[in-house]
Short mmCIF file of C-alpha atoms and ligand atoms in Angstrom, two decimals:
data_model
loop_
_atom_site.label_atom_id
_atom_site.label_comp_id
_atom_site.label_asym_id
_atom_site.label_seq_id
_atom_site.Cartn_x
_atom_site.Cartn_y
_atom_site.Cartn_z
CA MET A 1 -28.27 105.29 103.45
CA ILE A 2 -28.34 102.22 101.22
CA GLY A 3 -31.70 100.71 100.42
CA ARG A 4 -32.79 97.63 98.53
CA LEU A 5 -30.41 95.15 97.00
CA ASN A 6 -30.97 95.94 93.35
CA HIS A 7 -28.95 93.10 91.88
CA VAL A 8 -26.05 90.71 92.20
CA ALA A 9 -23.91 90.52 89.07
CA ILE A 10 -22.17 87.29 88.12
CA ALA A 11 -19.51 87.15 85.43
CA VAL A 12 -19.82 84.13 83.16
CA LYS A 13 -17.74 82.61 80.38
CA ASP A 14 -20.63 80.78 78.71
CA LEU A 15 -23.87 82.72 78.76
CA ASP A 16 -25.99 79.93 77.28
CA ALA A 17 -24.79 77.51 79.93
CA ALA A 18 -25.40 80.05 82.68
CA VAL A 19 -28.91 80.74 81.39
CA ALA A 20 -29.64 77.03 81.24
CA GLY A 21 -28.49 76.65 84.83
CA TYR A 22 -30.73 79.41 86.14
CA ARG A 23 -33.73 78.70 83.89
CA ASP A 24 -33.73 74.92 83.68
CA VAL A 25 -31.97 73.74 86.82
CA LEU A 26 -32.98 76.48 89.27
CA GLY A 27 -36.32 77.21 87.63
CA ALA A 28 -35.91 80.99 87.43
CA LYS A 29 -37.40 83.44 84.95
CA VAL A 30 -34.66 84.83 82.70
CA SER A 31 -34.72 87.65 80.16
CA ALA A 32 -33.44 87.68 76.62
CA PRO A 33 -29.81 88.83 76.34
CA VAL A 34 -29.23 92.58 76.01
CA ASP A 35 -25.97 94.04 74.70
CA HIS A 36 -24.45 97.08 76.40
CA PRO A 37 -21.40 97.83 74.26
CA GLU A 38 -20.76 101.02 76.23
CA HIS A 39 -20.17 98.84 79.31
CA GLY A 40 -18.54 95.94 77.47
CA VAL A 41 -21.13 93.41 78.54
CA ARG A 42 -23.98 91.25 77.29
CA VAL A 43 -26.50 90.90 80.11
CA VAL A 44 -29.20 88.40 80.97
CA PHE A 45 -31.45 89.29 83.88
CA VAL A 46 -32.59 86.57 86.21
CA GLU A 47 -35.77 87.88 87.79
CA LEU A 48 -36.32 86.82 91.36
CA PRO A 49 -39.21 87.82 93.61
CA ASN A 50 -37.07 90.17 95.72
CA THR A 51 -34.14 91.13 93.49
CA LYS A 52 -32.31 90.32 90.27
CA VAL A 53 -29.22 88.42 89.29
CA GLU A 54 -27.39 89.73 86.26
CA LEU A 55 -25.35 87.32 84.23
CA LEU A 56 -22.54 89.27 82.56
CA LEU A 57 -20.70 88.04 79.49
CA PRO A 58 -17.74 90.08 78.22
CA LEU A 59 -18.47 91.98 75.02
CA GLY A 60 -15.64 93.48 72.99
CA GLU A 61 -11.93 93.65 73.65
CA ASN A 62 -11.87 96.15 76.48
CA SER A 63 -14.57 94.59 78.59
CA PRO A 64 -13.92 94.96 82.32
CA ILE A 65 -15.42 91.50 82.73
CA ALA A 66 -12.71 89.88 80.62
CA ASN A 67 -10.02 90.74 83.19
CA PHE A 68 -12.17 89.39 85.97
CA LEU A 69 -12.64 86.10 84.13
CA GLU A 70 -8.89 85.80 83.62
CA ARG A 71 -8.55 85.75 87.39
CA ASN A 72 -11.71 83.69 88.00
CA ALA A 73 -11.75 80.90 85.47
CA ASP A 74 -15.12 79.54 86.56
CA GLY A 75 -16.77 82.95 86.68
CA GLY A 76 -17.99 84.39 89.94
CA VAL A 77 -19.72 87.21 91.76
CA HIS A 78 -18.49 90.41 90.12
CA HIS A 79 -20.37 93.05 92.12
CA ILE A 80 -23.45 93.75 94.17
CA CYS A 81 -25.68 96.76 93.67
CA TYR A 82 -27.51 98.70 96.36
CA GLU A 83 -30.08 101.37 95.70
CA VAL A 84 -29.69 104.90 97.04
CA GLU A 85 -32.21 107.69 96.91
CA ASP A 86 -29.79 110.42 95.84
CA ILE A 87 -26.59 109.30 94.18
CA LEU A 88 -24.76 112.60 94.51
CA ALA A 89 -25.58 112.88 98.19
CA ALA A 90 -24.46 109.25 98.61
CA ARG A 91 -21.19 109.96 96.79
CA ASP A 92 -20.45 112.99 98.91
CA ARG A 93 -21.17 111.10 102.10
CA LEU A 94 -18.99 108.17 101.02
CA GLN A 95 -16.10 110.42 100.08
CA ALA A 96 -16.41 112.31 103.34
CA GLN A 97 -16.03 108.96 105.13
CA GLY A 98 -12.94 108.11 103.10
CA ALA A 99 -14.48 105.56 100.75
CA ARG A 100 -12.98 105.54 97.28
CA ILE A 101 -15.19 106.04 94.24
CA LEU A 102 -13.91 104.41 91.05
CA GLY A 103 -13.43 106.51 87.93
CA ASN A 104 -13.77 110.27 87.98
CA GLY A 105 -16.47 110.34 90.64
CA GLU A 106 -19.20 111.36 88.25
CA PRO A 107 -22.14 108.94 87.97
CA LYS A 108 -22.53 107.02 84.71
CA ILE A 109 -25.73 105.65 83.28
CA GLY A 110 -25.85 101.96 84.15
CA ALA A 111 -27.52 98.95 82.58
CA HIS A 112 -30.92 100.03 83.89
CA GLY A 113 -30.76 103.55 82.52
CA LYS A 114 -30.13 105.06 85.96
CA PRO A 115 -27.04 106.82 87.37
CA VAL A 116 -24.53 104.50 89.02
CA LEU A 117 -21.17 104.65 90.76
CA PHE A 118 -18.75 101.90 91.76
CA LEU A 119 -16.92 101.81 95.09
CA HIS A 120 -13.46 100.39 95.62
CA PRO A 121 -13.55 96.72 96.69
CA LYS A 122 -10.77 97.28 99.21
CA ASP A 123 -13.08 99.55 101.16
CA PHE A 124 -15.90 96.97 101.28
CA ASN A 125 -14.53 93.58 102.23
CA GLY A 126 -13.15 92.70 98.85
CA THR A 127 -16.48 93.19 97.10
CA LEU A 128 -17.01 95.60 94.25
CA VAL A 129 -20.07 97.65 95.25
CA GLU A 130 -22.28 99.50 92.81
CA ILE A 131 -24.74 102.11 93.98
CA GLU A 132 -27.67 102.99 91.77
CA GLN A 133 -30.10 105.82 92.11
CA ALA A 134 -33.48 104.25 92.85
CO1 CO B 1 -24.55 96.19 88.16
#
């Protein structure tokens, strides 16, 4: 069912430092920061030949990233995102298999303008999984 790895998201406390690490130390192409207040994040995309890394900085008081950074002082991998062809069919299949969908089960529009859902980390080896309609 799942297809390409769309991105790996890394929560960071210092976006400038994270950008410098990817751009200057690792030699990657990075985007300008984009704010997504509806998701409580400021995002920089690291563009790799086969996928993307998203550097997530908390934005606003209710950012879901802020809680994560309280538990992970150095930052860390926040979630990974797989593409699916049909997000509603994917949701129904996952629920039929007993996987838990976070929130109300209805897809939201993610940082790329496409419908996304998040799956409970306890069902996937302690990793928060995002699925995005390709
Ligand atoms: Co994501």
